[in-house]
Short mmCIF file of C-alpha atoms in Angstrom, two decimals:
data_model
loop_
_atom_site.label_atom_id
_atom_site.label_comp_id
_atom_site.label_asym_id
_atom_site.label_seq_id
_atom_site.Cartn_x
_atom_site.Cartn_y
_atom_site.Cartn_z
CA MET A 1 186.75 -95.52 14.06
CA ASN A 2 184.48 -97.31 11.60
CA LEU A 3 181.16 -98.98 12.25
CA GLU A 4 182.72 -102.44 12.52
CA ASN A 5 185.19 -101.27 15.15
CA PHE A 6 182.43 -99.62 17.19
CA TYR A 7 180.20 -102.67 16.83
CA GLU A 8 182.93 -105.11 17.88
CA TYR A 9 184.07 -102.97 20.76
CA CYS A 10 180.59 -102.69 22.23
CA LEU A 11 179.96 -106.45 21.76
CA SER A 12 183.31 -107.31 23.40
CA LYS A 13 181.89 -106.23 26.75
CA LYS A 14 180.58 -108.94 29.02
CA ALA A 15 176.86 -109.88 28.62
CA VAL A 16 176.15 -107.26 25.96
CA THR A 17 173.28 -107.74 23.54
CA GLU A 18 172.35 -105.76 20.39
CA HIS A 19 168.85 -104.62 19.53
CA PHE A 20 166.81 -102.43 17.18
CA PRO A 21 163.98 -101.49 19.63
CA PHE A 22 162.99 -98.18 18.02
CA ASP A 23 163.33 -98.73 14.26
CA LYS A 24 165.54 -100.50 11.71
CA ASP A 25 168.09 -97.72 11.82
CA THR A 26 168.94 -97.26 15.54
CA LEU A 27 171.39 -99.87 16.76
CA VAL A 28 171.23 -100.24 20.53
CA PHE A 29 173.59 -102.07 22.84
CA LYS A 30 172.32 -103.21 26.27
CA VAL A 31 173.72 -104.83 29.36
CA GLY A 32 171.21 -106.44 31.78
CA GLY A 33 168.39 -105.19 29.53
CA LYS A 34 169.43 -101.54 29.84
CA ILE A 35 170.81 -99.35 27.08
CA PHE A 36 174.42 -98.13 27.33
CA ALA A 37 174.99 -97.11 23.70
CA SER A 38 172.90 -96.24 20.65
CA SER A 39 173.71 -95.08 17.20
CA SER A 40 172.07 -94.44 13.79
CA LEU A 41 173.34 -96.77 11.03
CA ARG A 42 172.31 -94.19 8.38
CA GLN A 43 174.51 -91.59 9.98
CA TRP A 44 177.47 -93.94 9.76
CA GLU A 45 176.73 -94.49 6.06
CA LYS A 46 176.61 -90.73 5.53
CA GLY A 47 179.95 -90.20 7.21
CA GLU A 48 178.22 -88.37 10.10
CA ALA A 49 178.49 -91.05 12.77
CA SER A 50 177.69 -90.36 16.41
CA VAL A 51 176.88 -92.42 19.47
CA ASN A 52 174.70 -91.75 22.48
CA LEU A 53 176.43 -92.76 25.69
CA LYS A 54 175.43 -92.54 29.34
CA CYS A 55 177.72 -90.29 31.38
CA ASP A 56 178.14 -89.09 34.96
CA PRO A 57 176.35 -85.67 34.93
CA GLU A 58 179.36 -83.72 36.20
CA ARG A 59 181.69 -85.37 33.69
CA ALA A 60 179.13 -84.87 30.93
CA GLN A 61 179.23 -81.11 31.49
CA GLU A 62 183.03 -81.09 31.54
CA LEU A 63 183.25 -83.04 28.30
CA ARG A 64 180.72 -80.74 26.55
CA ALA A 65 182.74 -77.72 27.61
CA GLN A 66 185.99 -79.29 26.38
CA TYR A 67 184.75 -80.69 23.02
CA ASP A 68 182.47 -79.12 20.49
CA ASP A 69 181.69 -82.63 19.18
CA ILE A 70 180.21 -83.79 22.48
CA LYS A 71 176.63 -82.55 22.88
CA PRO A 72 173.72 -83.24 25.26
CA GLY A 73 172.18 -86.62 24.43
CA TRP A 74 169.98 -86.63 21.34
CA HIS A 75 166.52 -88.05 22.20
CA ALA A 76 167.80 -88.89 25.68
CA SER A 77 168.12 -87.26 29.10
CA LYS A 78 170.34 -84.23 28.57
CA ILE A 79 171.65 -84.67 32.13
CA HIS A 80 172.81 -88.31 31.88
CA TRP A 81 173.51 -88.79 28.17
CA ASN A 82 175.97 -87.32 25.65
CA THR A 83 175.98 -87.59 21.90
CA VAL A 84 179.59 -88.02 20.75
CA ALA A 85 180.48 -87.32 17.10
CA ILE A 86 182.73 -90.05 15.70
CA ASN A 87 185.81 -89.34 13.57
CA LYS A 88 185.82 -85.64 14.42
CA GLU A 89 187.85 -83.98 17.17
CA VAL A 90 187.20 -86.68 19.78
CA LYS A 91 189.91 -89.32 19.44
CA ASP A 92 189.00 -93.03 19.21
CA ILE A 93 190.73 -93.77 22.45
CA LEU A 94 188.38 -91.31 24.28
CA VAL A 95 185.37 -92.72 22.47
CA LYS A 96 186.30 -96.18 23.78
CA GLU A 97 186.85 -94.75 27.26
CA LEU A 98 183.38 -93.15 27.12
CA ILE A 99 181.87 -96.48 25.94
CA ASP A 100 183.52 -98.16 28.93
CA HIS A 101 182.20 -95.45 31.26
CA SER A 102 178.69 -95.78 29.91
CA TYR A 103 178.78 -99.57 30.24
CA GLU A 104 180.07 -99.36 33.80
CA LEU A 105 177.41 -96.83 34.85
CA VAL A 106 174.63 -98.94 33.49
CA HIS A 107 176.06 -102.12 34.96
CA LYS A 108 176.26 -100.43 38.38
CA SER A 109 172.65 -99.36 38.11
CA LEU A 110 171.49 -102.99 37.84
CA SER A 111 170.19 -104.83 40.86
CA LYS A 112 172.86 -106.77 42.81
CA LYS A 113 171.35 -110.01 41.59
CA MET A 114 171.45 -108.86 37.97
CA GLN A 115 175.05 -107.66 38.40
CA MET A 116 175.99 -111.11 39.65
CA ASP A 117 174.16 -112.74 36.75
CA VAL A 118 176.00 -110.49 34.30
CA PHE A 119 179.41 -111.16 35.77
#
């Protein structure tokens, strides 16, 4: 997966916006004003791409046990977020599935009114 594929996949989700709330390096994707994915552009340029994604806590533990390239979330809650290395052992199809999962978790956490506005 390259940066353009990642970028386009995240933006293809309904009502997603992109931001740089922390610095000029950290690209953040939000739905309903809440983050569901973040990634360092510099790391992509270095060939060391990774993405922080929200994850169900139980599934997060299972994924970390199964894949060396899925770690507790960097600069995020270690319970609810994973950092997934891109272009390593985790296949693109699973990365996309984890992006979907993160998006859905964040969407479900929105108020009912906000969920209706988003969809």
